[in-house]
Short mmCIF file of C-alpha atoms in Angstrom, two decimals:
data_model
loop_
_atom_site.label_atom_id
_atom_site.label_comp_id
_atom_site.label_asym_id
_atom_site.label_seq_id
_atom_site.Cartn_x
_atom_site.Cartn_y
_atom_site.Cartn_z
CA MET A 1 -63.10 57.25 -0.37
CA SER A 2 -61.83 57.70 -3.72
CA PHE A 3 -63.14 56.89 -7.25
CA ALA A 4 -61.12 55.57 -10.11
CA ASP A 5 -63.65 56.31 -12.57
CA PRO A 6 -64.22 60.10 -13.13
CA SER A 7 -67.76 59.64 -13.74
CA ALA A 8 -68.10 58.02 -10.67
CA GLU A 9 -66.96 60.89 -8.57
CA ASP A 10 -68.87 63.25 -10.63
CA LEU A 11 -72.19 61.20 -9.83
CA TYR A 12 -71.06 61.14 -5.94
CA GLU A 13 -70.61 65.05 -6.03
CA ASN A 14 -73.60 66.06 -7.91
CA ALA A 15 -76.00 63.44 -6.79
CA PRO A 16 -79.66 64.65 -6.59
CA CYS A 17 -79.29 64.21 -2.80
CA GLY A 18 -76.63 65.10 -0.06
CA TYR A 19 -74.00 62.48 1.13
CA LEU A 20 -71.90 62.83 4.22
CA SER A 21 -69.55 60.30 5.84
CA THR A 22 -68.99 61.02 9.52
CA ALA A 23 -66.79 59.33 12.07
CA PRO A 24 -68.83 57.44 15.03
CA ASP A 25 -68.81 60.60 17.02
CA GLY A 26 -70.42 62.61 14.16
CA ARG A 27 -67.38 64.48 13.02
CA ILE A 28 -67.73 64.86 9.28
CA VAL A 29 -64.80 63.32 7.14
CA ARG A 30 -66.46 63.54 3.61
CA VAL A 31 -69.30 65.28 2.00
CA ASN A 32 -70.45 65.87 -1.56
CA GLU A 33 -71.14 69.24 -3.43
CA THR A 34 -74.97 68.89 -3.32
CA PHE A 35 -74.78 69.24 0.61
CA LEU A 36 -72.58 71.99 0.40
CA ARG A 37 -74.62 73.73 -2.21
CA TRP A 38 -77.84 73.20 -0.12
CA THR A 39 -76.24 74.47 2.91
CA GLY A 40 -73.91 76.98 1.80
CA PHE A 41 -70.90 75.76 3.72
CA ASN A 42 -67.59 75.49 2.31
CA ARG A 43 -65.91 72.05 2.40
CA GLU A 44 -62.93 73.17 4.68
CA ASN A 45 -65.38 74.29 7.15
CA LEU A 46 -67.21 70.91 7.65
CA VAL A 47 -64.70 68.35 7.15
CA ASN A 48 -62.61 67.12 10.16
CA VAL A 49 -63.86 70.54 11.83
CA ARG A 50 -67.74 70.11 12.45
CA ARG A 51 -69.93 67.29 13.55
CA PHE A 52 -73.30 66.43 11.84
CA GLN A 53 -75.06 67.03 14.81
CA ASP A 54 -73.83 70.43 15.27
CA LEU A 55 -75.42 71.34 11.81
CA LEU A 56 -78.93 70.35 13.23
CA SER A 57 -81.59 72.67 14.84
CA PRO A 58 -81.75 72.79 18.59
CA GLY A 59 -84.69 70.10 18.43
CA GLY A 60 -82.92 68.16 15.97
CA ARG A 61 -79.96 67.96 18.36
CA ILE A 62 -82.18 66.62 21.04
CA TYR A 63 -83.77 63.93 18.88
CA HIS A 64 -80.27 63.11 17.65
CA GLU A 65 -79.15 62.30 21.21
CA THR A 66 -82.06 60.60 22.18
CA HIS A 67 -83.52 58.60 19.40
CA TYR A 68 -81.05 58.94 16.06
CA ALA A 69 -78.01 58.05 17.85
CA PRO A 70 -79.19 55.12 20.15
CA LEU A 71 -81.15 53.67 17.21
CA LEU A 72 -78.32 53.85 14.84
CA ARG A 73 -76.19 52.12 17.22
CA MET A 74 -78.75 49.25 18.21
CA GLN A 75 -80.11 48.79 14.77
CA GLY A 76 -77.08 49.68 12.30
CA SER A 77 -79.46 52.01 10.24
CA VAL A 78 -81.86 54.85 10.43
CA ARG A 79 -84.43 55.62 7.86
CA GLU A 80 -86.55 58.67 6.82
CA ILE A 81 -85.92 60.57 10.03
CA ALA A 82 -87.05 64.17 9.43
CA MET A 83 -84.73 66.95 10.78
CA ASP A 84 -84.09 70.70 10.38
CA ILE A 85 -80.29 71.53 9.26
CA VAL A 86 -79.28 75.11 9.91
CA THR A 87 -77.54 76.46 7.05
CA ALA A 88 -74.57 78.83 6.74
CA ASP A 89 -76.96 81.87 6.63
CA ARG A 90 -78.90 80.50 9.57
CA GLN A 91 -81.69 79.40 7.57
CA ARG A 92 -83.58 75.97 8.34
CA LEU A 93 -83.33 73.23 5.64
CA PRO A 94 -86.16 70.46 6.30
CA VAL A 95 -84.35 67.25 5.18
CA LEU A 96 -85.02 63.49 5.54
CA VAL A 97 -81.96 61.49 6.99
CA ASN A 98 -81.08 57.96 6.16
CA SER A 99 -77.88 56.63 7.74
CA VAL A 100 -75.97 53.32 7.82
CA LEU A 101 -73.46 52.25 10.33
CA VAL A 102 -70.34 50.55 9.07
CA THR A 103 -68.38 48.23 11.45
CA ASP A 104 -65.39 46.21 11.42
CA GLU A 105 -65.12 42.40 11.80
CA ALA A 106 -65.32 42.87 15.62
CA GLY A 107 -68.57 44.79 15.42
CA GLU A 108 -66.80 48.17 16.32
CA PRO A 109 -68.34 51.22 14.60
CA GLN A 110 -66.05 52.58 12.10
CA LEU A 111 -68.08 55.10 9.87
CA VAL A 112 -71.65 56.23 9.37
CA ARG A 113 -72.71 56.72 5.70
CA THR A 114 -75.59 59.24 5.55
CA THR A 115 -77.87 60.51 2.81
CA VAL A 116 -79.94 63.84 3.06
CA LEU A 117 -83.00 64.39 0.81
CA ASP A 118 -84.15 67.98 0.49
CA VAL A 119 -87.74 68.04 1.41
CA ARG A 120 -88.81 71.72 0.41
CA GLU A 121 -90.67 70.45 -2.81
CA ARG A 122 -92.13 67.62 -1.10
CA ARG A 123 -95.17 69.46 0.61
CA ALA A 124 -98.04 67.87 -1.41
CA TYR A 125 -96.49 64.62 -0.38
CA GLU A 126 -96.46 65.54 2.96
CA ARG A 127 -100.16 66.73 2.84
CA GLU A 128 -101.27 63.27 1.29
CA LEU A 129 -99.08 61.52 4.29
CA ARG A 130 -101.32 63.67 7.00
CA LEU A 131 -104.27 62.95 5.34
CA ALA A 132 -103.26 59.07 5.32
CA ARG A 133 -102.19 59.35 9.07
CA ASP A 134 -105.72 61.10 9.88
CA ARG A 135 -107.37 58.37 8.25
CA GLU A 136 -105.21 55.68 9.94
CA ARG A 137 -105.94 57.52 13.62
CA ALA A 138 -109.64 57.79 12.81
CA ALA A 139 -109.65 54.03 12.13
CA ARG A 140 -107.65 53.32 15.28
CA ARG A 141 -110.01 55.57 17.35
CA ALA A 142 -113.06 53.56 16.13
CA LEU A 143 -111.45 50.26 17.32
CA GLU A 144 -110.25 51.75 20.67
CA ARG A 145 -113.75 52.40 21.31
CA ARG A 146 -114.43 48.59 21.68
CA HIS A 147 -112.16 48.58 24.67
CA GLU A 148 -114.10 51.03 27.36
CA GLN A 149 -113.88 48.61 29.97
CA THR A 150 -109.88 48.17 29.77
CA SER A 151 -109.83 51.78 29.47
CA ALA A 152 -111.74 52.44 32.62
CA ILE A 153 -109.52 50.19 34.68
CA SER A 154 -106.54 52.04 33.26
CA HIS A 155 -107.79 55.32 34.07
CA THR A 156 -108.80 54.29 37.46
CA LEU A 157 -105.21 53.00 38.11
CA GLN A 158 -103.56 56.23 36.74
CA GLN A 159 -105.54 58.56 38.85
CA SER A 160 -105.03 56.57 41.95
CA LEU A 161 -101.08 56.79 41.57
CA LEU A 162 -101.47 60.66 40.56
CA ALA A 163 -103.67 61.13 43.62
CA ASP A 164 -100.90 61.86 46.23
CA GLU A 165 -100.47 65.66 47.29
CA PRO A 166 -97.26 67.14 47.01
CA PRO A 167 -95.12 68.13 49.91
CA ARG A 168 -96.28 71.65 51.28
CA ASP A 169 -93.64 74.24 52.81
CA GLU A 170 -93.24 77.97 53.19
CA ARG A 171 -89.82 77.69 51.21
CA PHE A 172 -91.41 76.45 48.32
CA ASN A 173 -94.46 75.46 46.25
CA VAL A 174 -95.04 72.11 43.96
CA ALA A 175 -98.25 72.24 41.41
CA ALA A 176 -98.84 69.87 38.92
CA LEU A 177 -101.41 68.67 36.52
CA TYR A 178 -102.29 65.65 34.32
CA HIS A 179 -104.71 65.89 31.28
CA PRO A 180 -105.24 62.57 29.23
CA ALA A 181 -105.46 62.90 25.59
CA VAL A 182 -109.22 63.62 24.55
CA SER A 183 -108.76 61.72 21.38
CA GLN A 184 -107.90 58.67 23.03
CA LEU A 185 -109.73 56.38 25.24
CA GLU A 186 -106.74 54.37 26.82
CA VAL A 187 -104.37 56.35 29.22
CA GLY A 188 -100.70 56.84 28.37
CA GLY A 189 -97.80 56.35 30.75
CA ASP A 190 -97.09 59.93 31.74
CA TRP A 191 -96.71 60.57 35.12
CA HIS A 192 -95.64 63.42 37.60
CA ASP A 193 -94.43 62.87 41.34
CA ALA A 194 -93.04 65.22 44.29
CA PHE A 195 -91.96 64.05 47.58
CA ALA A 196 -89.80 64.78 50.58
CA LEU A 197 -86.53 63.27 51.19
CA PRO A 198 -84.97 62.14 54.71
CA ASN A 199 -81.99 64.45 53.79
CA GLY A 200 -84.13 67.51 53.57
CA ARG A 201 -84.45 67.83 49.88
CA VAL A 202 -87.31 67.60 47.53
CA GLY A 203 -87.67 65.11 44.90
CA VAL A 204 -89.43 65.92 41.79
CA VAL A 205 -89.69 63.59 38.68
CA VAL A 206 -91.77 63.87 35.16
CA GLY A 207 -91.84 60.76 32.97
CA ASP A 208 -93.39 59.00 30.05
CA VAL A 209 -93.54 55.32 29.47
CA VAL A 210 -93.81 54.13 25.80
CA GLY A 211 -97.42 53.03 24.79
CA ARG A 212 -101.04 53.30 26.06
CA GLY A 213 -103.36 51.37 28.20
CA LEU A 214 -103.13 49.12 31.31
CA MET A 215 -99.86 47.86 30.37
CA ALA A 216 -98.37 51.39 30.02
CA ALA A 217 -100.28 52.39 33.10
CA THR A 218 -98.80 49.38 35.16
CA ALA A 219 -95.44 50.00 34.01
CA MET A 220 -95.77 53.67 35.03
CA GLY A 221 -96.99 52.83 38.76
CA GLN A 222 -93.91 50.41 38.77
CA LEU A 223 -91.40 53.00 37.49
CA ARG A 224 -92.99 55.76 39.98
CA SER A 225 -92.61 53.31 42.76
CA ALA A 226 -89.03 52.40 41.75
CA VAL A 227 -88.11 55.95 41.74
CA ARG A 228 -89.40 56.68 45.18
CA ALA A 229 -87.74 53.92 46.74
CA LEU A 230 -84.51 54.67 44.97
CA ALA A 231 -84.66 58.27 45.99
CA VAL A 232 -84.96 57.84 49.95
CA THR A 233 -81.63 55.90 50.13
CA GLY A 234 -79.92 59.23 49.37
CA VAL A 235 -78.08 58.07 46.42
CA GLY A 236 -78.57 61.05 44.32
CA PRO A 237 -80.12 61.58 40.42
CA LEU A 238 -77.32 60.03 38.64
CA GLU A 239 -77.37 56.92 40.64
CA VAL A 240 -81.22 56.47 40.75
CA VAL A 241 -81.27 56.72 36.82
CA ARG A 242 -78.32 54.09 36.85
CA TYR A 243 -80.28 51.86 39.12
CA LEU A 244 -83.73 52.32 36.96
CA ASP A 245 -81.44 50.79 33.90
CA THR A 246 -80.95 47.76 35.87
CA PHE A 247 -84.87 47.82 37.17
CA VAL A 248 -86.43 48.24 33.31
CA GLU A 249 -84.37 44.79 32.49
CA GLN A 250 -86.94 42.95 34.86
CA VAL A 251 -90.06 45.10 33.52
CA PRO A 252 -89.88 45.23 29.51
CA THR A 253 -92.83 47.34 29.22
CA ALA A 254 -90.92 50.17 31.20
CA ARG A 255 -87.95 49.97 28.81
CA PHE A 256 -87.39 52.87 26.69
CA ALA A 257 -89.38 55.44 29.15
CA THR A 258 -88.05 58.61 29.23
CA LEU A 259 -87.81 60.71 32.64
CA VAL A 260 -86.33 63.82 34.74
CA TYR A 261 -85.39 63.30 38.01
CA ALA A 262 -84.33 66.22 40.05
CA GLU A 263 -83.48 66.77 43.79
CA VAL A 264 -84.05 70.46 45.28
CA GLU A 265 -82.59 71.95 48.45
CA PRO A 266 -85.05 74.22 49.51
CA ASP A 267 -82.85 76.72 51.43
CA SER A 268 -80.22 77.10 48.87
CA GLY A 269 -82.00 76.31 45.77
CA ALA A 270 -79.42 74.01 44.48
CA VAL A 271 -81.01 71.66 41.99
CA THR A 272 -79.26 68.27 41.31
CA LEU A 273 -80.80 66.41 38.13
CA SER A 274 -80.57 63.59 35.51
CA VAL A 275 -82.26 63.68 32.21
CA ALA A 276 -82.89 60.14 30.65
CA GLY A 277 -84.00 60.78 27.06
CA HIS A 278 -86.58 63.43 28.02
CA LEU A 279 -87.07 66.95 26.88
CA PRO A 280 -85.25 69.32 28.75
CA PRO A 281 -86.56 71.32 31.79
CA VAL A 282 -87.25 74.77 31.73
CA VAL A 283 -85.52 77.36 34.27
CA VAL A 284 -86.97 80.50 35.15
CA SER A 285 -84.71 82.85 37.36
CA ALA A 286 -86.56 85.60 39.40
CA GLY A 287 -87.46 87.96 37.05
CA GLY A 288 -85.42 86.51 33.93
CA GLU A 289 -86.08 84.96 30.88
CA PRO A 290 -86.89 81.11 30.92
CA GLN A 291 -84.18 78.91 29.16
CA LEU A 292 -84.09 75.45 28.27
CA PHE A 293 -81.55 73.49 30.75
CA MET A 294 -79.63 71.24 28.19
CA GLY A 295 -77.23 69.56 31.02
CA ALA A 296 -77.41 66.07 32.22
CA ARG A 297 -78.52 64.60 28.96
CA SER A 298 -78.59 60.96 28.14
CA THR A 299 -80.57 58.47 26.63
CA PRO A 300 -84.05 56.51 27.56
CA LEU A 301 -84.01 54.10 30.09
CA GLY A 302 -82.61 50.67 29.45
CA ILE A 303 -80.46 51.87 26.43
CA GLU A 304 -76.68 52.09 26.90
CA VAL A 305 -74.49 54.07 24.52
CA ASP A 306 -70.88 54.66 25.39
CA ALA A 307 -70.80 57.86 23.73
CA MET A 308 -73.67 59.14 25.86
CA PRO A 309 -73.38 57.99 29.48
CA ARG A 310 -75.70 58.78 32.27
CA MET A 311 -74.85 62.15 33.64
CA GLU A 312 -75.80 64.52 36.51
CA ASP A 313 -75.57 68.35 36.66
CA THR A 314 -76.63 70.99 39.08
CA LEU A 315 -78.14 74.39 38.76
CA HIS A 316 -78.99 77.21 41.04
CA LEU A 317 -82.70 78.19 41.56
CA PRO A 318 -82.94 81.67 43.00
CA PRO A 319 -85.74 83.03 45.01
CA GLY A 320 -88.72 83.61 43.13
CA GLY A 321 -87.20 80.97 40.48
CA GLN A 322 -89.03 78.00 39.03
CA LEU A 323 -88.16 74.63 37.53
CA VAL A 324 -90.83 73.54 34.55
CA LEU A 325 -90.89 69.68 33.79
CA TYR A 326 -93.50 68.55 31.20
CA THR A 327 -93.94 65.46 28.91
CA ASP A 328 -94.02 65.73 25.07
CA GLY A 329 -97.72 66.17 24.87
CA LEU A 330 -97.66 69.71 26.02
CA VAL A 331 -95.30 70.60 23.20
CA GLU A 332 -95.42 68.16 20.33
CA ARG A 333 -97.83 68.75 17.41
CA ARG A 334 -98.39 66.56 14.27
CA GLY A 335 -96.48 67.91 11.42
CA GLU A 336 -94.74 70.37 13.30
CA SER A 337 -90.99 70.88 14.27
CA ILE A 338 -90.30 70.24 17.94
CA ASP A 339 -88.58 73.51 18.02
CA VAL A 340 -91.74 75.53 17.46
CA GLY A 341 -93.31 73.93 20.40
CA LEU A 342 -90.37 74.42 22.44
CA ASP A 343 -90.54 78.11 21.48
CA ARG A 344 -94.30 78.22 22.25
CA LEU A 345 -93.67 76.74 25.66
CA LEU A 346 -91.13 79.50 26.47
CA ALA A 347 -93.17 82.26 25.58
CA ALA A 348 -96.02 80.89 27.73
CA VAL A 349 -93.81 80.27 30.82
CA ALA A 350 -92.62 83.76 30.78
CA ARG A 351 -96.39 85.00 30.85
CA GLU A 352 -97.33 82.55 33.51
CA ALA A 353 -95.77 79.55 34.61
CA THR A 354 -98.35 77.52 36.35
CA PRO A 355 -99.58 73.99 34.91
CA GLU A 356 -102.94 75.29 34.22
CA ALA A 357 -101.80 78.33 32.51
CA LEU A 358 -99.25 76.56 30.56
CA ALA A 359 -101.62 73.87 29.39
CA LEU A 360 -104.31 76.31 28.46
CA ALA A 361 -101.49 78.55 26.55
CA LEU A 362 -100.36 75.38 24.62
CA ASP A 363 -103.75 73.80 23.81
CA ASP A 364 -104.58 76.08 20.84
CA GLY A 365 -108.10 74.51 20.60
CA ARG A 366 -106.59 70.94 19.16
CA GLN A 367 -108.03 67.52 19.86
CA GLY A 368 -104.90 66.35 21.54
CA ASP A 369 -103.63 62.84 20.90
CA ASP A 370 -101.05 62.67 23.43
CA ASP A 371 -101.48 63.09 27.23
CA VAL A 372 -100.07 66.15 28.98
CA CYS A 373 -98.30 66.21 32.30
CA VAL A 374 -96.87 69.28 33.64
CA LEU A 375 -95.29 69.79 37.17
CA VAL A 376 -93.58 73.42 38.37
CA PHE A 377 -91.25 73.61 41.55
CA SER A 378 -91.41 77.11 42.63
CA ARG A 379 -89.06 78.69 45.32
CA ARG A 380 -90.44 81.04 47.06
CA VAL A 381 -89.11 84.57 48.06
CA ALA A 382 -88.54 84.78 51.72
CA ARG A 383 -90.86 87.33 53.60
#
């Protein structure tokens, strides 16, 4: 991009907001002085060297993969997305991001134009926004109290689907927990499941259907059954998730659902898994520090993005190791960065990785507005 008018160039470079232009894969091709000044980077360290998503915090990169990039590709633009940029001196800069996708005549992506707003000075606005959200939630809860009969049906359906006992074996232990949101009468679409497979492996899954109430609970039940039906064929996690993409085309209420599906070989500890738009599992090696497993990531179910194809990865769970799957209600808090919740989860897992202990440690006395679902697969030490 070039400007014939020097004043236009100056307006671009010293605008009160950051401007970036990136290639469809996120590679930065142009950036203005305002963005460089805020972040402390030199132009030569960014242009044609770094991708926009590389500048984000870990939670921001997850959000970029699972929400920002798919929405931009589907809608052509995203508005007012809150993210944290990691500056050159490793500080976090809270920003609001607006992006527009530029395509050619054939509809193929050519460029992404992004505006970045520094929100460090907007705390008063954020407080007002939180108060407005609190008032809106209070009004919504008052309305939801009129739907107790439907809520009771939803609860009964969900509890019946979550009532199956996990497989029991001297080589491993599976423990799971589901806590409905205390501030909502209608259940959500969170679920967990664990089951033995004909090939000797153990399938474990945690998922989250968008929405609440009877429709979400019904869609959750259909997805849960579909996972089991596909898993017993022996196709493995990658193909299970691919088949689920086709399945949700027939069940629109299940579209955009997220899940982690893993198959564990109890004797060797090999874990094969695929993550569809879900928060990353936590892996604990015996006596080691808990780590977020960032592999095998792709988009929520029913969303196809060429740059983020379905993936499968394998990790090793040693004797005494644990695999922790969970839904966002365990870590997300209103007005708080997802990175804070993930750090809190890792600290809690390091102390005691049982579903009950994690739910208690991360509850912090709040009135939860989302369901909490946790599953912990523990490989036992041979005696």
